[in-house]
mmCIF file of C-alpha atoms in Angstrom:
data_model
loop_
_atom_site.group_PDB
_atom_site.id
_atom_site.type_symbol
_atom_site.label_atom_id
_atom_site.label_comp_id
_atom_site.label_asym_id
_atom_site.label_seq_id
_atom_site.Cartn_x
_atom_site.Cartn_y
_atom_site.Cartn_z
ATOM 1 C CA MET A 169 -22.985 -18.730 8.195
ATOM 2 C CA GLY A 170 -26.411 -18.652 6.363
ATOM 3 C CA ALA A 171 -26.857 -14.942 6.526
ATOM 4 C CA GLU A 172 -23.118 -14.640 5.473
ATOM 5 C CA ARG A 173 -23.799 -16.712 2.255
ATOM 6 C CA TYR A 174 -27.035 -14.908 1.442
ATOM 7 C CA ILE A 175 -25.439 -11.511 1.748
ATOM 8 C CA TYR A 176 -22.445 -12.583 -0.275
ATOM 9 C CA GLY A 177 -24.736 -13.763 -3.081
ATOM 10 C CA VAL A 178 -26.929 -10.669 -3.158
ATOM 11 C CA THR A 179 -23.767 -8.463 -3.062
ATOM 12 C CA ILE A 180 -22.343 -10.054 -6.285
ATOM 13 C CA TYR A 181 -25.655 -9.731 -8.134
ATOM 14 C CA LEU A 182 -26.162 -6.152 -6.984
ATOM 15 C CA TYR A 183 -22.595 -5.345 -7.931
ATOM 16 C CA ALA A 184 -23.022 -6.798 -11.384
ATOM 17 C CA LEU A 185 -26.188 -4.865 -11.971
ATOM 18 C CA SER A 186 -24.426 -1.643 -10.794
ATOM 19 C CA VAL A 187 -21.448 -2.155 -13.316
ATOM 20 C CA LEU A 188 -23.996 -2.935 -16.165
ATOM 21 C CA PHE A 189 -25.872 0.464 -15.333
ATOM 22 C CA PHE A 190 -22.526 2.298 -15.287
ATOM 23 C CA PHE A 191 -21.776 0.622 -18.720
ATOM 24 C CA SER A 192 -25.135 1.466 -20.141
ATOM 25 C CA ASP A 193 -24.597 5.200 -18.882
ATOM 26 C CA PHE A 194 -21.156 5.251 -20.548
ATOM 27 C CA LEU A 195 -22.811 4.064 -24.049
ATOM 28 C CA HIS A 196 -25.736 6.420 -23.731
ATOM 29 C CA ALA A 197 -25.498 9.251 -21.198
ATOM 30 C CA SER A 198 -28.419 9.267 -18.762
ATOM 31 C CA LYS A 199 -28.935 10.763 -15.450
ATOM 32 C CA ARG A 200 -31.485 8.195 -14.564
ATOM 33 C CA ARG A 201 -29.122 5.247 -15.406
ATOM 34 C CA ASN A 202 -26.220 6.928 -13.427
ATOM 35 C CA TRP A 203 -28.415 7.537 -10.439
ATOM 36 C CA ILE A 204 -29.515 3.823 -10.484
ATOM 37 C CA ALA A 205 -25.921 2.652 -10.856
ATOM 38 C CA MET A 206 -24.838 4.820 -7.914
ATOM 39 C CA SER A 207 -27.742 3.670 -5.852
ATOM 40 C CA LEU A 208 -26.918 0.101 -6.314
ATOM 41 C CA LEU A 209 -23.310 0.686 -5.612
ATOM 42 C CA ILE A 210 -24.129 2.303 -2.282
ATOM 43 C CA GLY A 211 -26.243 -0.659 -1.576
ATOM 44 C CA VAL A 212 -23.275 -2.844 -2.420
ATOM 45 C CA TRP A 213 -21.073 -0.908 -0.055
ATOM 46 C CA ALA A 214 -23.619 -1.448 2.754
ATOM 47 C CA LEU A 215 -23.789 -5.282 2.007
ATOM 48 C CA GLN A 216 -20.101 -5.489 1.995
ATOM 49 C CA SER A 217 -19.772 -3.700 5.062
ATOM 50 C CA THR A 218 -22.188 -6.023 6.753
ATOM 51 C CA PHE A 219 -20.612 -9.032 5.250
ATOM 52 C CA LEU A 220 -17.147 -8.171 6.637
ATOM 53 C CA PHE A 221 -18.649 -7.360 10.033
ATOM 54 C CA ILE A 222 -20.435 -10.709 10.243
ATOM 55 C CA ARG A 223 -17.333 -12.571 9.281
ATOM 56 C CA PHE A 224 -15.559 -10.740 12.043
ATOM 57 C CA MET A 225 -18.313 -11.512 14.618
ATOM 58 C CA GLU A 226 -18.947 -15.167 13.735
ATOM 59 C CA ARG A 227 -15.248 -16.128 14.156
ATOM 60 C CA ASP A 228 -12.912 -16.331 17.066
ATOM 61 C CA PHE A 229 -10.212 -14.593 15.027
ATOM 62 C CA VAL A 230 -10.081 -11.658 12.643
ATOM 63 C CA PRO A 231 -10.423 -12.989 9.097
ATOM 64 C CA VAL A 232 -7.529 -11.422 7.439
ATOM 65 C CA LEU A 233 -5.331 -14.441 6.564
ATOM 66 C CA SER A 234 -7.063 -15.806 3.391
ATOM 67 C CA MET A 235 -7.076 -14.688 -0.071
ATOM 68 C CA PHE A 236 -10.845 -14.646 -0.056
ATOM 69 C CA ASP A 237 -10.819 -11.870 2.661
ATOM 70 C CA THR A 238 -8.085 -10.056 0.912
ATOM 71 C CA LEU A 239 -10.156 -9.822 -2.302
ATOM 72 C CA MET A 240 -13.409 -8.864 -0.516
ATOM 73 C CA PHE A 241 -11.527 -6.308 1.486
ATOM 74 C CA TYR A 242 -9.964 -4.850 -1.681
ATOM 75 C CA ALA A 243 -13.339 -4.683 -3.287
ATOM 76 C CA TRP A 244 -14.812 -2.832 -0.317
ATOM 77 C CA VAL A 245 -11.943 -0.329 -0.250
ATOM 78 C CA ILE A 246 -12.578 0.287 -4.113
ATOM 79 C CA VAL A 247 -16.285 0.792 -3.694
ATOM 80 C CA THR A 248 -15.791 3.152 -0.758
ATOM 81 C CA PHE A 249 -13.184 5.162 -2.560
ATOM 82 C CA SER A 250 -15.220 5.360 -5.880
ATOM 83 C CA ILE A 251 -18.264 6.604 -4.107
ATOM 84 C CA ILE A 252 -16.215 9.308 -2.314
ATOM 85 C CA VAL A 253 -14.530 10.291 -5.682
ATOM 86 C CA ASN A 254 -17.792 10.504 -7.476
ATOM 87 C CA ALA A 255 -19.242 12.768 -4.627
ATOM 88 C CA LEU A 256 -16.282 15.149 -4.755
ATOM 89 C CA PHE A 257 -15.170 15.169 -8.345
ATOM 90 C CA ARG A 258 -18.122 13.811 -10.327
ATOM 91 C CA MET A 259 -15.997 11.281 -12.408
ATOM 92 C CA PRO A 260 -18.469 8.531 -13.492
ATOM 93 C CA LEU A 261 -16.056 7.091 -16.121
ATOM 94 C CA PHE A 262 -13.455 6.512 -13.366
ATOM 95 C CA VAL A 263 -15.992 5.010 -10.973
ATOM 96 C CA PHE A 264 -17.161 2.699 -13.828
ATOM 97 C CA ILE A 265 -13.541 1.574 -14.507
ATOM 98 C CA SER A 266 -12.522 1.085 -10.869
ATOM 99 C CA ASN A 267 -15.611 -0.930 -10.142
ATOM 100 C CA VAL A 268 -15.013 -3.125 -13.209
ATOM 101 C CA ALA A 269 -11.971 -4.018 -11.283
ATOM 102 C CA GLY A 270 -13.545 -4.320 -7.980
ATOM 103 C CA PHE A 271 -16.292 -6.701 -9.520
ATOM 104 C CA GLY A 272 -13.454 -8.651 -10.944
ATOM 105 C CA MET A 273 -12.031 -9.215 -7.408
ATOM 106 C CA VAL A 274 -15.456 -10.146 -6.100
ATOM 107 C CA ALA A 275 -15.863 -12.627 -8.828
ATOM 108 C CA ALA A 276 -12.411 -14.063 -8.381
ATOM 109 C CA SER A 277 -13.322 -14.702 -4.695
ATOM 110 C CA LEU A 278 -15.670 -17.346 -5.888
ATOM 111 C CA PHE A 279 -12.841 -19.583 -6.850
ATOM 112 C CA VAL A 280 -10.402 -19.252 -3.829
ATOM 113 C CA THR A 281 -10.572 -20.986 -0.265
ATOM 114 C CA ARG A 282 -12.696 -18.785 2.101
ATOM 115 C CA ASP A 283 -11.022 -19.698 5.258
ATOM 116 C CA THR A 284 -7.637 -20.677 6.693
ATOM 117 C CA SER A 285 -7.195 -23.141 9.543
ATOM 118 C CA ALA A 286 -8.814 -21.682 12.599
ATOM 119 C CA ALA A 287 -6.030 -22.958 14.741
ATOM 120 C CA ILE A 288 -3.355 -21.274 12.691
ATOM 121 C CA SER A 289 -5.238 -18.020 12.450
ATOM 122 C CA ARG A 290 -5.678 -17.915 16.394
ATOM 123 C CA GLN A 291 -2.039 -18.500 16.661
ATOM 124 C CA LEU A 292 -0.984 -15.817 14.273
ATOM 125 C CA VAL A 293 -3.662 -13.021 14.518
ATOM 126 C CA SER A 294 -3.209 -10.115 16.820
ATOM 127 C CA GLU A 295 -4.039 -6.499 16.783
ATOM 128 C CA LEU A 296 -0.681 -5.674 15.289
ATOM 129 C CA LEU A 297 -1.084 -8.226 12.459
ATOM 130 C CA PHE A 298 -4.616 -6.994 11.808
ATOM 131 C CA LEU A 299 -3.291 -3.396 11.484
ATOM 132 C CA HIS A 300 -0.319 -4.654 9.378
ATOM 133 C CA VAL A 301 -2.565 -6.420 6.950
ATOM 134 C CA SER A 302 -5.187 -3.858 6.754
ATOM 135 C CA LEU A 303 -2.936 -0.862 6.235
ATOM 136 C CA ALA A 304 -1.002 -2.876 3.545
ATOM 137 C CA LEU A 305 -4.333 -3.657 1.677
ATOM 138 C CA VAL A 306 -5.535 -0.039 1.786
ATOM 139 C CA ALA A 307 -2.145 1.086 0.507
ATOM 140 C CA TYR A 308 -2.330 -1.464 -2.394
ATOM 141 C CA ALA A 309 -5.872 -0.165 -3.151
ATOM 142 C CA PHE A 310 -4.694 3.365 -3.475
ATOM 143 C CA PHE A 311 -1.808 2.120 -5.738
ATOM 144 C CA LEU A 312 -4.520 0.412 -7.823
ATOM 145 C CA PHE A 313 -6.463 3.596 -8.079
ATOM 146 C CA SER A 314 -3.353 5.422 -9.111
ATOM 147 C CA PHE A 315 -2.699 2.763 -11.765
ATOM 148 C CA LEU A 316 -6.203 2.875 -13.286
ATOM 149 C CA LEU A 317 -6.018 6.621 -13.405
ATOM 150 C CA SER A 318 -2.581 6.276 -15.107
ATOM 151 C CA LEU A 319 -4.058 3.953 -17.692
ATOM 152 C CA LEU A 320 -7.035 6.394 -18.335
ATOM 153 C CA TYR A 321 -4.574 9.276 -18.692
ATOM 154 C CA LEU A 322 -2.374 7.442 -21.145
ATOM 155 C CA THR A 323 -5.385 6.276 -23.153
ATOM 156 C CA LEU A 324 -6.886 9.766 -23.192
ATOM 157 C CA ASN A 325 -3.557 11.395 -24.051
ATOM 158 C CA TYR A 326 -3.047 9.024 -27.043
ATOM 159 C CA MET A 327 -6.577 9.613 -28.369
ATOM 160 C CA LEU A 328 -6.318 13.412 -28.071
ATOM 161 C CA LYS A 329 -3.106 13.394 -29.876
ATOM 162 C CA LYS A 330 -4.600 11.238 -32.658
ATOM 163 C CA LYS A 331 -7.745 13.469 -32.594
ATOM 164 C CA ARG A 332 -10.049 10.497 -32.005
ATOM 165 C CA TRP A 333 -13.125 12.140 -30.622
ATOM 166 C CA ASN A 334 -15.062 9.112 -29.333
ATOM 167 C CA LYS A 335 -17.367 8.531 -26.284
ATOM 168 C CA LEU A 336 -14.395 7.806 -24.058
ATOM 169 C CA VAL A 337 -12.830 11.083 -24.787
ATOM 170 C CA LEU A 338 -15.998 13.034 -24.514
ATOM 171 C CA ARG A 339 -17.171 11.416 -21.216
ATOM 172 C CA ALA A 340 -13.742 11.362 -19.552
ATOM 173 C CA PRO A 341 -12.432 14.029 -17.052
ATOM 174 C CA SER A 342 -9.817 16.476 -18.439
ATOM 175 C CA LEU A 343 -6.171 15.388 -18.105
ATOM 176 C CA SER A 344 -5.494 18.268 -15.783
ATOM 177 C CA ARG A 345 -8.065 16.642 -13.390
ATOM 178 C CA ILE A 346 -6.629 13.113 -13.718
ATOM 179 C CA GLU A 347 -2.997 14.033 -13.156
ATOM 180 C CA PRO A 348 -3.091 15.384 -9.479
ATOM 181 C CA LEU A 349 -5.296 12.250 -8.443
ATOM 182 C CA ILE A 350 -2.513 9.867 -9.960
ATOM 183 C CA TYR A 351 0.009 11.586 -7.716
ATOM 184 C CA GLY A 352 -2.204 12.040 -4.735
ATOM 185 C CA SER A 353 -3.211 8.353 -4.623
ATOM 186 C CA SER A 354 0.454 7.330 -4.595
ATOM 187 C CA VAL A 355 1.314 9.926 -1.864
ATOM 188 C CA ILE A 356 -1.398 8.443 0.377
ATOM 189 C CA GLY A 357 -0.414 4.807 -0.400
ATOM 190 C CA VAL A 358 3.419 5.275 0.329
ATOM 191 C CA PRO A 359 3.007 6.188 4.223
ATOM 192 C CA LEU A 360 0.416 3.665 4.491
ATOM 193 C CA LEU A 361 2.546 0.939 3.296
ATOM 194 C CA LEU A 362 5.464 2.171 5.434
ATOM 195 C CA SER A 363 3.370 2.002 8.477
ATOM 196 C CA SER A 364 2.280 -1.430 7.524
ATOM 197 C CA LEU A 365 5.771 -2.598 7.076
ATOM 198 C CA ILE A 366 6.984 -1.302 10.493
ATOM 199 C CA LEU A 367 4.054 -2.990 12.175
ATOM 200 C CA GLY A 368 4.770 -6.255 10.553
ATOM 201 C CA ILE A 369 8.508 -6.127 11.616
ATOM 202 C CA ILE A 370 7.294 -5.429 15.228
ATOM 203 C CA TRP A 371 4.934 -8.296 15.013
ATOM 204 C CA ALA A 372 7.347 -10.778 13.646
ATOM 205 C CA HIS A 373 9.887 -9.745 16.381
ATOM 206 C CA GLN A 374 7.236 -10.353 19.144
ATOM 207 C CA GLN A 375 6.078 -13.571 17.685
ATOM 208 C CA THR A 376 9.648 -14.623 16.812
ATOM 209 C CA VAL A 377 8.502 -15.723 13.404
ATOM 210 C CA ALA A 378 11.058 -18.141 11.939
ATOM 211 C CA GLY A 379 12.280 -17.177 8.485
ATOM 212 C CA PHE A 380 10.588 -13.788 8.429
ATOM 213 C CA TRP A 381 13.585 -12.151 6.878
ATOM 214 C CA LEU A 382 13.966 -15.009 4.339
ATOM 215 C CA ASP A 383 10.434 -14.892 3.246
ATOM 216 C CA VAL A 384 10.160 -13.546 -0.546
ATOM 217 C CA LYS A 385 7.092 -11.412 0.200
ATOM 218 C CA THR A 386 8.884 -9.579 2.933
ATOM 219 C CA TRP A 387 11.437 -8.385 0.381
ATOM 220 C CA THR A 388 9.037 -7.790 -2.560
ATOM 221 C CA SER A 389 6.824 -5.579 -0.037
ATOM 222 C CA PHE A 390 9.895 -3.570 0.519
ATOM 223 C CA LEU A 391 10.466 -3.298 -3.186
ATOM 224 C CA VAL A 392 7.036 -2.033 -3.709
ATOM 225 C CA PHE A 393 7.556 0.725 -1.005
ATOM 226 C CA PHE A 394 10.943 1.893 -2.342
ATOM 227 C CA VAL A 395 9.694 1.955 -5.920
ATOM 228 C CA TYR A 396 6.702 4.109 -4.967
ATOM 229 C CA ALA A 397 8.791 6.198 -2.643
ATOM 230 C CA TYR A 398 11.224 6.844 -5.392
ATOM 231 C CA TYR A 399 8.326 7.785 -7.699
ATOM 232 C CA VAL A 400 6.856 10.191 -5.323
ATOM 233 C CA PHE A 401 10.387 11.737 -4.545
ATOM 234 C CA ARG A 402 11.150 12.171 -8.305
ATOM 235 C CA ARG A 403 7.632 13.676 -8.867
ATOM 236 C CA THR A 404 8.297 16.122 -6.021
ATOM 237 C CA VAL A 405 11.946 16.968 -6.737
ATOM 238 C CA SER A 406 12.011 16.730 -10.735
ATOM 239 C CA ASN A 407 8.274 17.939 -11.096
ATOM 240 C CA TRP A 408 7.240 15.024 -13.221
ATOM 241 C CA SER A 409 4.064 15.657 -15.015
ATOM 242 C CA GLY A 410 1.915 14.588 -17.833
ATOM 243 C CA LYS A 411 2.663 11.319 -19.746
ATOM 244 C CA PRO A 412 6.081 10.505 -17.992
ATOM 245 C CA LEU A 413 4.185 10.761 -14.584
ATOM 246 C CA ALA A 414 1.357 8.225 -15.758
ATOM 247 C CA LEU A 415 3.731 5.956 -17.445
ATOM 248 C CA SER A 416 6.101 5.714 -14.629
ATOM 249 C CA ASN A 417 3.162 5.041 -12.207
ATOM 250 C CA ALA A 418 1.747 2.355 -14.418
ATOM 251 C CA ILE A 419 5.083 0.673 -14.465
ATOM 252 C CA ALA A 420 5.474 0.745 -10.749
ATOM 253 C CA PHE A 421 2.344 -1.037 -10.347
ATOM 254 C CA SER A 422 3.905 -4.225 -11.805
ATOM 255 C CA THR A 423 5.722 -4.586 -8.273
ATOM 256 C CA VAL A 424 2.179 -4.848 -6.632
ATOM 257 C CA ILE A 425 1.079 -7.351 -9.078
ATOM 258 C CA LEU A 426 4.175 -9.487 -8.378
ATOM 259 C CA ASN A 427 3.716 -9.085 -4.573
ATOM 260 C CA THR A 428 0.103 -10.134 -4.808
ATOM 261 C CA PHE A 429 0.745 -13.235 -6.896
ATOM 262 C CA ILE A 430 3.628 -14.338 -4.692
ATOM 263 C CA SER A 431 0.903 -15.128 -1.959
ATOM 264 C CA ASN A 432 -0.520 -17.902 -4.404
ATOM 265 C CA PHE A 433 2.619 -19.624 -5.296
ATOM 266 C CA GLY A 434 3.305 -21.382 -1.951
ATOM 267 C CA ILE A 435 6.774 -19.688 -1.558
ATOM 268 C CA SER A 436 5.747 -17.375 1.216
ATOM 269 C CA PHE A 437 3.993 -17.801 4.578
ATOM 270 C CA HIS A 438 1.882 -14.860 3.661
ATOM 271 C CA ARG A 439 -1.609 -15.656 2.470
ATOM 272 C CA TRP A 440 -2.876 -12.107 1.696
#
């Protein structure tokens, strides 16, 4: 437990420093600042991975049932994906924006309960549930990336039309590079969420969970899936592109926000 607390604290400080260096690099482009920011971010990823592993090893159950673990897992996925994106596409501005969101999740984890009841967790958690929750969180993380990219696209599109040549426009990737990433993130997220829903139904059937089909989050999760599935379908069939693609994706993310907040309203047995 002591090592867990120490790693958690160091992770927050390193993450904050990394975001600050990314912000400094955005204001005044510097290869050295960008290198320091990325190095710190890789260090954050290593600490996050260690932290999640320790939480897994120190408990008799897989810690996936609390909002704390949900936020930490979200942040880990964001850091992982942003490192990969930077390595493949060299998009420092997107890495900065996504990790501002990631750091916000880590900061929010300071104000939520760290653990659920161990007795309840042992009763509920199984391999199926772990896969169900993990796949759902990864899917929502990809929807978050798609949302952030959509906001970036809409902002750049507006500034370019108004001919506002500021640092954001000059440092940002081209719209033609952002657009396929918006669509691609959603395409990855949809099958992941579908797999999660199927595993969740199988688990609920095996555990004979009372009121599963009456739970609000069960239906809002299906809502998220159908909204994004329809979005991917229309993009493929109607060849949506440009501003309509980004705007519809940004609107679709409202279902993810709704689904996430339901866990905190006490109207669902879901706590993730």
